[in-house]
XYZ file of C-alpha atoms in Angstrom:
594
model
C 0.003 0.000 -0.004
C 1.473 3.325 -1.066
C 0.229 6.856 -0.590
C 0.555 8.518 -3.995
C 0.525 12.199 -4.772
C -2.980 13.593 -5.261
C -2.033 16.434 -7.603
C -4.620 15.129 -10.099
C -7.386 15.317 -7.498
C -9.593 18.234 -6.527
C -10.519 16.799 -3.114
C -14.091 17.497 -2.017
C -16.816 15.689 -0.072
C -18.288 14.148 -3.214
C -15.207 12.138 -4.200
C -13.888 10.658 -0.942
C -15.470 7.322 -1.937
C -13.862 7.508 -5.374
C -10.462 8.278 -3.816
C -10.787 5.232 -1.558
C -11.707 3.126 -4.599
C -8.661 4.415 -6.496
C -6.255 3.675 -3.632
C -7.740 0.236 -2.999
C -7.684 -0.585 -6.723
C -3.987 0.107 -7.015
C -3.279 -2.025 -3.949
C -5.362 -4.917 -5.292
C -3.518 -4.911 -8.631
C 0.027 -4.415 -7.310
C 2.065 -7.625 -7.682
C 3.638 -7.492 -4.235
C 0.520 -6.795 -2.171
C 0.023 -9.180 0.762
C -2.169 -12.103 -0.305
C -4.919 -11.104 2.166
C -5.455 -7.888 0.191
C -5.190 -9.187 -3.384
C -8.217 -9.981 -5.549
C -9.845 -13.271 -4.469
C -8.731 -16.275 -6.499
C -12.407 -16.922 -7.299
C -15.791 -15.244 -7.541
C -19.184 -16.934 -7.111
C -19.373 -16.969 -10.903
C -16.065 -18.795 -11.377
C -16.691 -21.083 -8.398
C -19.929 -22.318 -9.944
C -17.960 -23.283 -13.074
C -15.263 -24.917 -10.964
C -17.927 -26.904 -9.111
C -19.198 -28.266 -12.435
C -15.648 -29.217 -13.396
C -15.180 -31.062 -10.083
C -18.462 -32.952 -10.592
C -17.308 -33.952 -14.073
C -13.981 -35.222 -12.732
C -15.807 -37.239 -10.050
C -18.139 -38.742 -12.656
C -15.093 -39.791 -14.703
C -13.555 -41.406 -11.612
C -10.489 -39.168 -11.600
C -10.980 -37.627 -8.143
C -12.724 -38.560 -4.913
C -16.381 -37.594 -4.524
C -15.579 -35.790 -1.267
C -14.120 -32.991 -3.400
C -17.681 -32.016 -4.298
C -18.492 -31.236 -0.673
C -15.462 -28.984 -0.339
C -16.031 -26.943 -3.496
C -19.786 -26.636 -2.873
C -19.041 -25.460 0.684
C -16.750 -22.768 -0.725
C -19.307 -21.779 -3.363
C -22.053 -21.508 -0.741
C -19.879 -19.404 1.573
C -18.846 -17.179 -1.305
C -22.437 -16.418 -2.334
C -23.615 -15.873 1.263
C -21.068 -13.071 1.652
C -21.443 -11.585 -1.841
C -23.879 -8.740 -2.370
C -23.708 -9.058 -6.158
C -24.466 -12.774 -6.322
C -27.352 -12.533 -3.847
C -28.929 -9.753 -5.914
C -28.880 -11.981 -9.025
C -30.387 -15.158 -7.561
C -33.991 -16.018 -8.460
C -34.436 -18.320 -5.449
C -32.842 -18.724 -1.997
C -29.335 -20.192 -2.178
C -30.257 -23.514 -0.553
C -32.557 -24.271 -3.526
C -29.460 -24.437 -5.745
C -26.955 -26.162 -3.449
C -29.029 -28.540 -1.313
C -27.019 -31.758 -1.437
C -26.220 -34.794 0.698
C -23.568 -37.477 0.030
C -26.170 -40.114 -0.840
C -28.322 -37.871 -3.075
C -28.436 -37.921 -6.862
C -25.412 -36.120 -8.330
C -27.203 -35.307 -11.589
C -29.727 -33.145 -9.736
C -26.991 -31.091 -8.063
C -25.186 -30.792 -11.402
C -28.325 -29.446 -13.123
C -28.961 -26.895 -10.370
C -25.367 -25.648 -10.423
C -25.584 -25.388 -14.229
C -28.573 -23.065 -13.754
C -26.640 -21.211 -11.044
C -23.677 -20.729 -13.385
C -25.967 -19.155 -15.988
C -27.569 -16.962 -13.309
C -24.112 -15.774 -12.289
C -22.682 -15.613 -15.827
C -19.456 -13.583 -15.801
C -20.553 -10.527 -17.784
C -23.931 -10.452 -16.046
C -22.191 -10.618 -12.690
C -19.622 -8.002 -13.736
C -22.195 -5.457 -14.899
C -24.283 -5.848 -11.721
C -21.105 -5.507 -9.665
C -20.208 -2.302 -11.503
C -23.673 -0.836 -10.870
C -23.522 -1.624 -7.136
C -19.936 -0.362 -6.917
C -20.853 2.965 -8.505
C -23.711 3.311 -6.038
C -21.419 2.523 -3.072
C -18.846 5.070 -4.287
C -21.551 7.711 -4.604
C -22.699 7.003 -1.030
C -19.160 6.766 0.382
C -19.840 3.269 1.825
C -16.254 2.066 2.268
C -17.008 -1.484 3.416
C -19.177 -2.019 0.361
C -16.623 -0.325 -1.891
C -13.917 -2.632 -0.530
C -15.957 -5.823 -0.985
C -17.263 -4.879 -4.427
C -13.895 -3.654 -5.718
C -12.317 -7.026 -4.875
C -14.980 -8.871 -6.844
C -14.914 -6.279 -9.653
C -11.254 -6.941 -10.424
C -11.404 -10.665 -9.686
C -14.169 -10.935 -12.286
C -12.191 -8.933 -14.848
C -9.221 -11.247 -14.334
C -11.417 -14.324 -14.809
C -12.969 -12.840 -17.946
C -9.449 -12.581 -19.335
C -8.135 -9.053 -18.767
C -4.447 -9.094 -17.906
C -3.521 -7.855 -14.433
C -0.576 -5.828 -15.755
C -2.893 -4.013 -18.148
C -5.350 -3.213 -15.356
C -2.600 -2.002 -13.030
C -1.042 0.333 -15.611
C -4.406 1.821 -16.631
C -5.483 2.256 -13.000
C -2.244 3.912 -11.912
C -2.124 6.191 -14.938
C -5.792 7.201 -14.779
C -5.932 8.058 -11.086
C -2.394 9.081 -10.202
C 0.420 9.409 -12.760
C -0.939 9.822 -16.289
C -1.868 12.955 -18.191
C -5.500 11.900 -18.767
C -7.707 12.915 -17.088
C -5.908 16.131 -16.210
C -7.928 16.646 -13.009
C -10.460 14.511 -11.107
C -13.223 16.640 -9.660
C -16.389 14.500 -9.485
C -17.817 11.000 -9.830
C -17.985 11.243 -13.632
C -14.391 10.017 -13.482
C -15.600 6.554 -12.481
C -17.670 6.297 -15.661
C -14.617 7.226 -17.734
C -12.454 4.730 -15.886
C -14.951 1.864 -16.174
C -15.200 2.478 -19.933
C -11.378 2.455 -20.167
C -11.073 -1.009 -18.606
C -14.260 -2.634 -19.974
C -13.391 -6.088 -21.394
C -13.880 -5.605 -25.143
C -12.464 -8.285 -27.457
C -9.886 -7.303 -30.107
C -7.936 -8.974 -32.886
C -4.145 -8.943 -32.630
C -1.035 -9.734 -34.643
C 2.019 -10.454 -32.506
C 5.589 -10.254 -33.812
C 8.587 -11.958 -32.168
C 12.290 -11.915 -33.021
C 13.451 -15.560 -32.988
C 16.658 -17.443 -33.720
C 16.976 -18.574 -37.306
C 16.603 -22.202 -36.192
C 12.891 -21.565 -36.558
C 13.356 -21.460 -40.344
C 14.075 -25.210 -40.232
C 10.472 -25.861 -39.198
C 8.934 -23.377 -41.634
C 6.599 -26.024 -43.085
C 5.061 -26.676 -39.661
C 4.315 -23.043 -38.860
C 1.078 -22.883 -40.809
C -0.563 -25.299 -38.349
C 0.098 -22.751 -35.594
C -1.055 -19.757 -37.712
C 2.504 -18.470 -37.660
C 4.710 -17.134 -40.475
C 8.349 -16.062 -40.838
C 9.413 -12.670 -42.254
C 12.863 -11.436 -43.230
C 11.622 -7.864 -42.750
C 8.586 -6.477 -40.988
C 5.506 -6.425 -43.251
C 4.914 -3.168 -45.091
C 1.389 -2.801 -43.650
C 2.774 -2.100 -40.155
C 2.265 1.636 -39.531
C 5.416 3.670 -39.101
C 6.065 4.695 -35.527
C 9.046 5.429 -33.249
C 8.387 2.151 -31.389
C 8.411 0.057 -34.566
C 11.823 1.429 -35.559
C 13.329 0.080 -32.296
C 12.159 -3.466 -33.037
C 15.311 -4.630 -34.862
C 16.653 -8.148 -35.443
C 20.186 -9.351 -36.020
C 21.340 -10.993 -39.244
C 20.997 -14.484 -37.758
C 17.422 -13.923 -36.579
C 13.929 -13.923 -38.090
C 10.737 -11.969 -37.536
C 7.947 -14.357 -36.531
C 4.316 -13.297 -36.853
C 1.611 -15.063 -34.823
C -1.772 -14.059 -36.213
C -5.479 -14.570 -35.559
C -5.156 -13.827 -31.841
C -8.380 -12.801 -30.110
C -7.854 -11.242 -26.689
C -8.934 -8.404 -24.407
C -5.591 -6.579 -24.303
C -2.042 -6.596 -25.647
C -0.574 -8.410 -22.629
C -3.017 -11.305 -22.901
C -2.484 -11.430 -26.684
C 1.265 -11.733 -26.120
C 0.741 -14.637 -23.702
C -1.579 -16.417 -26.157
C 0.906 -15.995 -28.988
C 3.829 -17.191 -26.881
C 1.898 -20.299 -25.848
C 1.664 -21.207 -29.535
C 5.406 -20.784 -29.968
C 6.066 -22.741 -26.761
C 3.978 -25.641 -28.039
C 5.696 -25.531 -31.427
C 9.117 -25.533 -29.759
C 8.138 -28.448 -27.507
C 7.016 -30.538 -30.496
C 10.288 -29.728 -32.297
C 12.250 -30.836 -29.209
C 10.738 -34.323 -29.570
C 12.952 -34.762 -32.639
C 15.850 -32.401 -31.938
C 17.258 -32.129 -28.394
C 20.595 -30.366 -28.816
C 19.330 -26.832 -29.428
C 16.028 -25.031 -29.090
C 14.231 -22.223 -30.837
C 14.319 -19.088 -28.674
C 13.076 -15.543 -28.992
C 13.464 -12.073 -27.490
C 11.227 -11.090 -24.575
C 10.038 -7.950 -26.405
C 7.197 -8.269 -28.903
C 5.652 -5.849 -31.388
C 1.863 -5.988 -31.272
C -0.782 -4.645 -33.646
C -4.340 -4.247 -32.340
C -7.278 -4.083 -34.733
C -8.614 -0.712 -33.564
C -5.314 0.980 -32.648
C -3.197 2.426 -35.469
C -0.065 2.575 -33.295
C 2.010 -0.589 -32.730
C 2.836 -1.453 -29.120
C 5.972 -2.984 -27.639
C 5.064 -5.485 -24.909
C 7.756 -7.306 -22.975
C 7.707 -10.523 -20.968
C 5.460 -10.099 -17.910
C 6.635 -10.969 -14.431
C 5.848 -14.632 -13.845
C 3.804 -15.818 -10.858
C 6.791 -17.178 -8.909
C 8.411 -13.723 -8.885
C 5.465 -12.009 -7.191
C 6.852 -12.225 -3.666
C 8.625 -9.671 -1.501
C 12.360 -10.292 -1.779
C 15.248 -9.203 0.397
C 17.952 -7.070 -1.268
C 20.882 -9.238 -2.447
C 23.194 -8.213 0.406
C 20.576 -8.931 3.086
C 19.671 -12.228 1.393
C 23.356 -13.208 1.406
C 23.629 -12.466 5.126
C 20.517 -14.549 5.845
C 21.913 -17.431 3.765
C 25.270 -17.326 5.540
C 23.571 -17.312 8.941
C 21.359 -20.264 7.975
C 24.255 -22.374 6.680
C 26.324 -21.631 9.789
C 23.613 -22.196 12.408
C 21.096 -24.704 11.046
C 20.988 -27.801 13.246
C 19.016 -30.305 11.158
C 20.399 -33.852 11.161
C 22.240 -34.837 7.987
C 19.377 -36.923 6.549
C 16.867 -34.205 7.415
C 19.078 -31.546 5.879
C 19.301 -33.633 2.713
C 15.495 -33.861 2.579
C 15.202 -30.125 3.225
C 17.683 -29.517 0.409
C 15.596 -31.604 -2.024
C 12.545 -29.523 -1.180
C 14.562 -26.352 -1.759
C 15.608 -27.826 -5.135
C 11.946 -28.192 -6.160
C 11.351 -24.635 -4.997
C 14.240 -23.551 -7.205
C 12.814 -25.454 -10.186
C 9.522 -23.600 -9.768
C 11.326 -20.246 -9.620
C 13.529 -20.820 -12.679
C 10.872 -22.440 -14.893
C 8.598 -19.983 -16.713
C 5.931 -22.565 -17.545
C 2.959 -22.192 -15.121
C 2.096 -25.896 -15.187
C 5.658 -26.893 -14.294
C 5.766 -24.231 -11.588
C 2.649 -25.594 -9.931
C 3.783 -29.219 -10.223
C 7.148 -28.381 -8.611
C 5.452 -26.514 -5.776
C 3.109 -29.399 -5.065
C 5.936 -31.955 -5.118
C 7.863 -29.751 -2.675
C 4.906 -29.582 -0.278
C 4.265 -33.301 -0.588
C 7.923 -34.118 0.087
C 8.150 -31.749 3.054
C 5.044 -32.578 5.076
C 5.417 -35.669 7.315
C 2.800 -38.349 6.610
C 1.801 -39.682 10.017
C -1.393 -41.658 9.528
C -3.601 -43.493 7.059
C -5.545 -40.342 6.260
C -5.554 -38.933 2.732
C -2.476 -37.154 1.491
C -4.316 -33.856 0.971
C -5.668 -33.933 4.540
C -2.169 -34.508 5.937
C -0.762 -31.621 3.861
C -3.527 -29.235 4.948
C -3.124 -30.171 8.623
C 0.649 -29.838 8.315
C 0.767 -26.476 6.534
C -2.067 -24.627 8.321
C -0.216 -24.164 11.666
C 2.680 -22.412 9.882
C 0.288 -20.078 8.073
C -1.743 -19.376 11.226
C 1.212 -18.558 13.453
C 2.532 -16.089 10.860
C -0.819 -14.522 9.921
C -1.337 -11.635 12.347
C 2.356 -10.821 12.422
C 2.524 -10.597 8.601
C -0.434 -8.234 8.449
C 0.936 -5.866 11.059
C 4.527 -6.026 9.820
C 3.355 -5.057 6.316
C 1.038 -2.345 7.644
C 3.893 -0.990 9.753
C 6.136 -0.788 6.669
C 3.397 1.053 4.767
C 2.967 3.558 7.614
C 6.726 4.182 7.765
C 6.746 4.809 4.020
C 3.846 7.246 4.487
C 5.311 9.295 7.354
C 8.041 7.758 9.517
C 8.196 10.615 12.000
C 4.445 10.844 12.593
C 3.855 7.136 13.127
C 6.891 6.920 15.433
C 5.503 9.797 17.509
C 2.090 8.151 17.882
C 3.457 4.669 18.629
C 5.774 6.114 21.267
C 2.689 6.923 23.337
C 1.408 3.334 23.314
C 1.814 2.063 26.878
C 4.318 -0.759 26.383
C 7.771 -1.668 27.564
C 10.461 0.282 25.708
C 11.781 -2.953 24.213
C 8.478 -3.733 22.483
C 8.719 -4.027 18.696
C 7.049 -1.517 16.391
C 4.836 -4.335 15.140
C 3.622 -5.076 18.661
C 3.035 -1.377 19.340
C 0.958 -1.101 16.184
C -1.092 -4.164 17.175
C -1.813 -2.642 20.607
C -2.665 0.712 19.011
C -5.117 -1.056 16.707
C -6.694 -3.699 18.933
C -6.794 -2.231 22.446
C -9.787 -0.160 23.465
C -7.720 2.056 25.758
C -5.794 3.287 22.716
C -8.884 4.714 20.976
C -7.715 8.315 21.432
C -4.365 7.484 19.853
C -6.133 5.719 16.962
C -8.259 8.807 16.361
C -5.082 10.873 16.381
C -3.669 8.604 13.694
C -6.897 8.782 11.686
C -6.706 12.593 11.709
C -3.051 12.552 10.682
C -3.781 10.256 7.726
C -6.023 12.930 6.127
C -6.466 11.865 2.464
C -4.880 8.434 2.927
C -8.363 6.904 2.858
C -7.165 3.328 2.391
C -4.844 3.265 5.400
C -7.505 4.817 7.625
C -9.937 2.116 6.516
C -7.337 -0.638 7.026
C -6.590 0.369 10.627
C -10.294 0.828 11.333
C -11.290 -2.612 9.993
C -8.400 -4.357 11.753
C -9.487 -2.631 14.954
C -12.997 -4.002 14.488
C -11.813 -7.539 13.684
C -9.247 -7.771 16.487
C -10.826 -5.730 19.301
C -11.465 -8.834 21.438
C -10.036 -12.344 21.697
C -13.352 -13.766 20.448
C -13.303 -11.614 17.310
C -9.616 -12.353 16.769
C -10.296 -16.098 16.918
C -13.018 -15.721 14.290
C -10.657 -13.608 12.135
C -7.966 -16.311 12.233
C -10.384 -19.197 11.699
C -11.785 -17.482 8.606
C -8.274 -17.212 7.185
C -7.560 -20.868 7.949
C -10.688 -21.879 6.063
C -9.656 -19.823 3.004
C -6.177 -21.369 3.063
C -7.689 -24.867 3.360
C -9.841 -24.240 0.284
C -6.864 -22.900 -1.639
C -4.592 -25.860 -0.784
C -7.353 -28.173 -2.000
C -7.552 -26.076 -5.186
C -3.799 -26.449 -5.735
C -4.213 -30.220 -5.418
C -7.206 -30.319 -7.782
C -5.329 -28.198 -10.310
C -2.355 -30.539 -10.109
C -4.698 -33.483 -10.784
C -6.364 -31.641 -13.651
C -3.009 -31.038 -15.341
C -1.845 -34.632 -14.824
C -5.042 -36.393 -15.856
C -6.409 -34.151 -18.607
C -3.542 -31.953 -19.796
C -5.742 -28.886 -19.276
C -4.830 -25.811 -17.256
C -7.379 -23.513 -15.592
C -7.264 -19.856 -16.612
C -6.933 -18.908 -12.927
C -3.601 -20.703 -12.439
C -1.586 -17.546 -11.664
C -3.116 -16.773 -8.223
C -2.999 -20.499 -7.422
C 0.759 -20.507 -8.056
C 1.240 -17.290 -6.080
C -0.558 -18.717 -3.077
C 1.196 -22.081 -3.298
C 4.575 -20.347 -3.457
C 3.685 -18.174 -0.478
C 2.602 -21.183 1.625
C 5.769 -23.128 0.786
C 7.994 -20.151 1.574
C 6.329 -19.625 4.952
C 6.867 -23.283 5.897
C 10.492 -23.390 4.717
C 11.516 -20.097 6.312
C 9.840 -20.991 9.603
C 11.681 -24.316 9.692
C 14.930 -22.403 9.163
C 14.107 -20.069 12.057
C 13.186 -23.013 14.308
C 16.437 -24.769 13.506
C 18.592 -21.685 14.102
C 16.717 -20.431 17.214
C 17.231 -21.310 20.864
C 15.269 -24.544 20.360
C 17.608 -25.739 17.553
C 15.143 -28.314 16.233
C 16.898 -31.223 14.529
C 14.254 -32.874 12.341
C 11.499 -31.739 10.022
C 8.787 -33.644 11.974
C 9.889 -31.703 15.067
C 9.293 -28.453 13.164
C 5.769 -29.510 12.216
C 4.994 -30.532 15.803
C 6.358 -27.218 17.071
C 4.211 -25.278 14.581
C 1.184 -27.246 15.747
C 2.024 -26.364 19.363
C 2.359 -22.691 18.443
C -1.049 -22.727 16.781
C -2.622 -24.437 19.780
C -0.988 -21.824 22.044
C -2.679 -19.041 20.046
C -6.120 -20.617 20.344
C -5.669 -21.424 24.038
C -4.877 -17.773 24.677
C -7.849 -16.561 22.624
C -10.253 -18.967 24.341
C -9.104 -18.120 27.882
C -8.430 -14.373 27.625
C -11.953 -13.188 28.407
C -13.494 -10.108 26.818
C -10.279 -8.102 26.376
C -6.766 -8.844 25.164
C -4.103 -9.503 27.783
C -1.200 -7.127 27.164
C 1.309 -9.647 28.465
C 0.096 -12.386 26.103
C -0.204 -10.644 22.721
C 3.281 -11.737 21.706
C 1.739 -15.168 21.125
C -0.458 -13.700 18.371
C 2.504 -11.951 16.778
C 4.619 -15.123 16.622
C 7.124 -13.736 19.124
C 8.121 -17.225 20.308
C 11.524 -18.221 21.556
C 11.610 -21.060 19.029
C 11.560 -18.652 16.053
C 13.787 -15.925 17.528
C 17.578 -16.271 17.059
C 19.602 -16.568 20.284
C 21.100 -13.324 21.537
């Protein structure tokens, strides 16, 4: 979350809701936003389609029938909490999703088919846009937040590229020349027209090695042709003149691409070339066709060619340490890690699979490597299903990190906003002088006795509408142990659903060769979960506890999770100041020895 200059904004009472929408939109679309604040991986519309896919896989005998219960549970929960979906239903939700394990599957399938038409993507999107505009007009921030998440999640599922949305959003509201000034709510109409998912025809040009000329006869199958020079019908432009090949290279045109934007068109075109290259590799292993990351793209209704480069892949969308800090962490780990030799070897194999996922640009291979890493890492202790063991093993790591991650990220955002002001306010939080800034921020947010200080922060934030809303909503969700428990349990349920989705996607790729369009957020979440487990094991093995085996790490994570819930269930109506370190993962077994 970043506070951007508001030089394009004429701030008045009418547009506070629009400003909040603009700030929240940029956060949602930024690659390095914390997963809790990114667009949901699914909407009710996409979940209904996924439910039908799961039913089909069950009917074909490829997956266990219990998967239906899990995906229908998620679909039901999604609709219950979705204002858009509920406004579109013709009957109460239970009429669509009433199902028991021994009931007829064909009846459920037919009802979900009707539900999927009721929640059809464009129908859902247009209703969402109407409700969002109304919420912005009324300044209803909770509704704006909920609807904005579904607005962009739906656009992504329809097929708009996230990079395209981010650039248009940032330029329109903050950095671009158009509009020159934002004064009223008419700006939302202009913005929604700018990002509306219209289909276009594209021609995409690559610069490839001349090895591609050896398979010239096969290119027609992939609607691809080779050129020695760029075709004469490409309009002259400064960008086109920079698209230059070497003597030992060829221009490759991929045509008949239908997409919603240039970025998606580039991905579609590159998938064709990837498939062509893979088929060629069946017969020739020593060298491969390759191409430049930059492409020249022509869009049917735009006279100016565009240069579009390789987008950031899903495995790169994590917050990294600077190289020097990463090197120091690595040296410390190698010097102090206390895993037994066999356990260290196993840990190293998991790290190898993580590395394969990072270095491979193919989404399917990334996801497969991530799943193999999780499967290899989690101890299998019983005769329960593999997916159940993995969920039960991973969840404690995610839970113990959850509150700490939120407040550490929020603290960093506040420091970026105004280091001096937030330091001044946190200084007045009644805690021991050794308390971390993260702990001070948690107490400022969650403790009723700090309400005056919170109001002081709210006043200081002025036009930083998003940060004010974030602190306010966290204060509501965490103001008592009971509410905090509900907050954490809700996150655990979402993570459980997502791990099951990773597993189903893995099975879909293996058994059918198909890949869901929503694979990017699935990879991002899987990578995040694996990183949290691996890095926590490192901290446990280099801390005062010096754990020596991977099963010990999983038991310790389970103990830490149980400790959180024991505190929340015994703390009464208000948080205990002396116990909040448990929520923030300030345990001796993850803190390096002094």
